[in-house]
């Protein structure tokens, strides 16, 4: 729906802004990933479309160590299908 797409666009922009420039706004980046945990695929797709780079690659290049590993796990998370 349009409302969902608008939310994903906003979240993709927030993720981009969290990593833009010098340093990373870790609080903002984690907040985006947590808020989108049920639709990480939608966030990744929207980010790719809007910024021409996979979100996973952007996060990987902006982070390091255990923190990076934790964010990669969040990006790879797929919630179980509940039927």
CSV table of N, CA and C in Angstrom, one decimal:
chain,number,residue,atom,x,y,z
A,1,UNK,N,0.8,-1.2,0.0
A,1,UNK,CA,0.0,0.0,0.0
A,1,UNK,C,0.9,1.2,0.0
A,2,UNK,N,0.3,2.4,-0.3
A,2,UNK,CA,1.0,3.6,-0.4
A,2,UNK,C,1.5,4.0,1.0
A,3,UNK,N,0.7,3.8,2.0
A,3,UNK,CA,1.1,4.2,3.4
A,3,UNK,C,2.4,3.4,3.8
A,4,UNK,N,2.4,2.1,3.5
A,4,UNK,CA,3.6,1.2,3.8
A,4,UNK,C,4.8,1.7,3.0
A,5,UNK,N,4.6,2.0,1.7
A,5,UNK,CA,5.7,2.4,0.9
A,5,UNK,C,6.2,3.7,1.4
A,6,UNK,N,5.4,4.6,1.8
A,6,UNK,CA,5.8,5.9,2.3
A,6,UNK,C,6.7,5.7,3.6
A,7,UNK,N,6.3,4.8,4.4
A,7,UNK,CA,7.0,4.5,5.7
A,7,UNK,C,8.4,4.0,5.3
A,8,UNK,N,8.4,3.0,4.4
A,8,UNK,CA,9.7,2.4,4.0
A,8,UNK,C,10.6,3.5,3.4
A,9,UNK,N,10.1,4.4,2.5
A,9,UNK,CA,10.9,5.4,2.0
A,9,UNK,C,11.5,6.3,3.1
A,10,UNK,N,10.7,6.6,4.0
A,10,UNK,CA,11.2,7.4,5.2
A,10,UNK,C,12.3,6.7,5.9
A,11,UNK,N,12.1,5.4,6.2
A,11,UNK,CA,13.0,4.7,7.0
A,11,UNK,C,14.3,4.5,6.2
A,12,UNK,N,14.2,4.3,4.8
A,12,UNK,CA,15.4,4.2,4.0
A,12,UNK,C,16.2,5.5,4.0
A,13,UNK,N,15.5,6.6,4.0
A,13,UNK,CA,16.1,8.0,4.1
A,13,UNK,C,16.8,8.1,5.5
A,14,UNK,N,16.2,7.7,6.5
A,14,UNK,CA,16.8,7.8,7.9
A,14,UNK,C,18.0,6.9,8.0
A,15,UNK,N,18.0,5.8,7.4
A,15,UNK,CA,19.2,4.9,7.4
A,15,UNK,C,20.3,5.6,6.6
A,16,UNK,N,20.0,6.2,5.4
A,16,UNK,CA,21.0,6.9,4.6
A,16,UNK,C,21.6,8.0,5.4
A,17,UNK,N,20.7,8.8,6.0
A,17,UNK,CA,21.2,10.0,6.8
A,17,UNK,C,22.1,9.5,8.0
A,18,UNK,N,21.8,8.4,8.6
A,18,UNK,CA,22.5,7.9,9.7
A,18,UNK,C,24.0,7.5,9.3
A,19,UNK,N,24.2,7.2,8.0
A,19,UNK,CA,25.5,6.8,7.5
A,19,UNK,C,26.2,7.9,6.7
A,20,UNK,N,25.5,8.9,6.4
A,20,UNK,CA,26.0,10.0,5.5
A,20,UNK,C,27.1,10.8,6.2
A,21,UNK,N,28.1,11.2,5.5
A,21,UNK,CA,29.2,12.1,6.0
A,21,UNK,C,30.1,11.3,6.9
A,22,UNK,N,30.8,12.1,7.7
A,22,UNK,CA,31.8,11.5,8.7
A,22,UNK,C,31.1,10.8,9.8
A,23,UNK,N,31.5,9.6,10.1
A,23,UNK,CA,30.9,8.9,11.2
A,23,UNK,C,29.5,8.4,10.9
A,24,UNK,N,29.0,7.6,11.8
A,24,UNK,CA,27.7,7.0,11.7
A,24,UNK,C,26.9,7.3,12.9
A,25,UNK,N,25.7,7.7,12.7
A,25,UNK,CA,24.8,8.0,13.8
A,25,UNK,C,24.2,6.6,14.2
A,26,UNK,N,24.9,5.9,15.1
A,26,UNK,CA,24.6,4.6,15.5
A,26,UNK,C,23.2,4.4,16.1
A,27,UNK,N,22.8,5.4,16.9
A,27,UNK,CA,21.4,5.3,17.5
A,27,UNK,C,20.4,5.4,16.4
A,28,UNK,N,20.5,6.2,15.5
A,28,UNK,CA,19.5,6.4,14.4
A,28,UNK,C,19.5,5.1,13.5
A,29,UNK,N,20.7,4.6,13.2
A,29,UNK,CA,20.7,3.4,12.4
A,29,UNK,C,20.1,2.2,13.1
A,30,UNK,N,20.4,2.0,14.3
A,30,UNK,CA,19.8,0.8,15.0
A,30,UNK,C,18.3,1.0,15.2
A,31,UNK,N,17.9,2.3,15.4
A,31,UNK,CA,16.4,2.5,15.5
A,31,UNK,C,15.7,2.2,14.3
A,32,UNK,N,16.3,2.5,13.1
A,32,UNK,CA,15.6,2.2,11.8
A,32,UNK,C,15.5,0.7,11.7
A,33,UNK,N,16.6,0.0,11.9
A,33,UNK,CA,16.6,-1.5,11.8
A,33,UNK,C,15.6,-2.1,12.7
A,34,UNK,N,15.5,-1.7,13.9
A,34,UNK,CA,14.5,-2.2,14.9
A,34,UNK,C,13.1,-1.9,14.4
A,35,UNK,N,12.9,-0.7,14.0
A,35,UNK,CA,11.5,-0.4,13.6
A,35,UNK,C,11.1,-1.1,12.3
A,36,UNK,N,12.0,-1.6,11.5
A,36,UNK,CA,11.7,-2.3,10.3
A,36,UNK,C,11.9,-3.8,10.4
A,37,UNK,N,12.1,-4.3,11.6
A,37,UNK,CA,12.5,-5.7,11.8
A,37,UNK,C,11.5,-6.7,11.2
A,38,UNK,N,10.2,-6.3,11.0
A,38,UNK,CA,9.2,-7.2,10.5
A,38,UNK,C,9.2,-7.1,8.9
A,39,UNK,N,9.8,-6.1,8.4
A,39,UNK,CA,9.9,-5.9,6.9
A,39,UNK,C,11.2,-5.5,6.5
A,40,UNK,N,12.3,-6.2,6.9
A,40,UNK,CA,13.6,-5.8,6.5
A,40,UNK,C,13.8,-5.9,5.0
A,41,UNK,N,13.2,-6.9,4.4
A,41,UNK,CA,13.3,-7.0,2.9
A,41,UNK,C,12.7,-5.8,2.2
A,42,UNK,N,11.6,-5.2,2.7
A,42,UNK,CA,11.1,-4.0,2.2
A,42,UNK,C,12.0,-2.8,2.3
A,43,UNK,N,12.6,-2.7,3.5
A,43,UNK,CA,13.6,-1.6,3.7
A,43,UNK,C,14.8,-1.7,2.8
A,44,UNK,N,15.3,-3.0,2.7
A,44,UNK,CA,16.5,-3.2,1.8
A,44,UNK,C,16.1,-2.8,0.3
A,45,UNK,N,15.0,-3.3,-0.1
A,45,UNK,CA,14.5,-3.0,-1.5
A,45,UNK,C,14.4,-1.5,-1.7
A,46,UNK,N,13.7,-0.8,-0.8
A,46,UNK,CA,13.5,0.6,-0.9
A,46,UNK,C,14.9,1.4,-0.9
A,47,UNK,N,15.8,1.0,0.0
A,47,UNK,CA,17.1,1.6,0.0
A,47,UNK,C,17.8,1.4,-1.3
A,48,UNK,N,17.8,0.2,-1.8
A,48,UNK,CA,18.5,-0.1,-3.1
A,48,UNK,C,17.9,0.7,-4.2
A,49,UNK,N,16.6,0.8,-4.3
A,49,UNK,CA,16.0,1.6,-5.4
A,49,UNK,C,16.3,3.1,-5.2
A,50,UNK,N,16.3,3.6,-4.0
A,50,UNK,CA,16.5,5.0,-3.8
A,50,UNK,C,17.9,5.5,-3.9
A,51,UNK,N,18.8,4.6,-3.4
A,51,UNK,CA,20.2,5.1,-3.4
A,51,UNK,C,21.2,4.3,-4.2
A,52,UNK,N,20.7,3.3,-5.0
A,52,UNK,CA,21.5,2.6,-5.9
A,52,UNK,C,22.6,1.7,-5.3
A,53,UNK,N,22.5,1.4,-4.0
A,53,UNK,CA,23.5,0.6,-3.3
A,53,UNK,C,22.7,-0.3,-2.3
A,54,UNK,N,23.1,-1.6,-2.2
A,54,UNK,CA,22.4,-2.4,-1.2
A,54,UNK,C,22.7,-1.9,0.2
A,55,UNK,N,21.6,-1.9,1.0
A,55,UNK,CA,21.7,-1.4,2.4
A,55,UNK,C,22.8,-2.2,3.1
A,56,UNK,N,22.8,-3.5,2.9
A,56,UNK,CA,23.8,-4.3,3.6
A,56,UNK,C,25.2,-3.9,3.3
A,57,UNK,N,25.5,-3.5,2.0
A,57,UNK,CA,26.8,-3.0,1.7
A,57,UNK,C,27.1,-1.7,2.4
A,58,UNK,N,26.1,-0.8,2.4
A,58,UNK,CA,26.3,0.5,3.1
A,58,UNK,C,26.6,0.3,4.5
A,59,UNK,N,25.9,-0.5,5.2
A,59,UNK,CA,26.1,-0.8,6.7
A,59,UNK,C,27.4,-1.4,6.9
A,60,UNK,N,27.8,-2.4,6.0
A,60,UNK,CA,29.0,-3.1,6.2
A,60,UNK,C,30.2,-2.1,6.1
A,61,UNK,N,30.1,-1.2,5.1
A,61,UNK,CA,31.3,-0.3,4.9
A,61,UNK,C,31.3,0.8,6.0
A,62,UNK,N,30.3,1.0,6.7
A,62,UNK,CA,30.2,2.1,7.7
A,62,UNK,C,30.5,1.6,9.2
A,63,UNK,N,30.5,0.3,9.3
A,63,UNK,CA,30.6,-0.3,10.7
A,63,UNK,C,31.8,-1.3,10.8
A,64,UNK,N,32.1,-1.8,12.0
A,64,UNK,CA,33.1,-2.8,12.1
A,64,UNK,C,32.9,-3.6,13.3
A,65,UNK,N,33.6,-4.7,13.4
A,65,UNK,CA,33.7,-5.6,14.6
A,65,UNK,C,32.3,-6.2,14.9
A,66,UNK,N,32.1,-6.5,16.2
A,66,UNK,CA,30.9,-7.1,16.7
A,66,UNK,C,29.7,-6.3,16.4
A,67,UNK,N,29.8,-5.0,16.4
A,67,UNK,CA,28.7,-4.1,16.1
A,67,UNK,C,28.2,-4.4,14.7
A,68,UNK,N,29.2,-4.5,13.7
A,68,UNK,CA,28.9,-4.8,12.3
A,68,UNK,C,28.2,-6.2,12.3
A,69,UNK,N,28.7,-7.1,12.9
A,69,UNK,CA,28.2,-8.5,12.9
A,69,UNK,C,26.7,-8.5,13.4
A,70,UNK,N,26.4,-7.7,14.5
A,70,UNK,CA,25.1,-7.7,15.0
A,70,UNK,C,24.1,-7.0,14.0
A,71,UNK,N,24.6,-5.9,13.3
A,71,UNK,CA,23.7,-5.3,12.3
A,71,UNK,C,23.5,-6.2,11.1
A,72,UNK,N,24.5,-6.9,10.7
A,72,UNK,CA,24.4,-7.9,9.6
A,72,UNK,C,23.3,-8.9,9.9
A,73,UNK,N,23.4,-9.4,11.2
A,73,UNK,CA,22.3,-10.4,11.6
A,73,UNK,C,21.0,-9.8,11.5
A,74,UNK,N,20.8,-8.5,11.9
A,74,UNK,CA,19.5,-7.8,11.9
A,74,UNK,C,19.1,-7.7,10.4
A,75,UNK,N,20.0,-7.4,9.5
A,75,UNK,CA,19.6,-7.2,8.1
A,75,UNK,C,19.3,-8.6,7.4
A,76,UNK,N,19.9,-9.7,7.9
A,76,UNK,CA,19.6,-11.0,7.4
A,76,UNK,C,18.4,-11.7,8.0
A,77,UNK,N,17.9,-11.1,9.1
A,77,UNK,CA,16.8,-11.7,9.8
A,77,UNK,C,15.5,-11.8,8.9
A,78,UNK,N,14.9,-13.0,8.9
A,78,UNK,CA,13.6,-13.2,8.2
A,78,UNK,C,12.6,-13.7,9.3
A,79,UNK,N,11.6,-12.9,9.5
A,79,UNK,CA,10.6,-13.4,10.5
A,79,UNK,C,9.9,-14.6,10.0
A,80,UNK,N,9.5,-15.5,10.9
A,80,UNK,CA,8.8,-16.7,10.5
A,80,UNK,C,7.4,-16.4,9.9
A,81,UNK,N,7.0,-17.2,9.0
A,81,UNK,CA,5.7,-17.0,8.4
A,81,UNK,C,4.7,-17.5,9.4
A,82,UNK,N,3.7,-16.8,9.7
A,82,UNK,CA,2.6,-17.2,10.7
A,82,UNK,C,1.4,-17.4,9.8
A,83,UNK,N,0.9,-18.6,9.7
A,83,UNK,CA,-0.3,-18.8,9.0
A,83,UNK,C,-1.4,-19.4,9.8
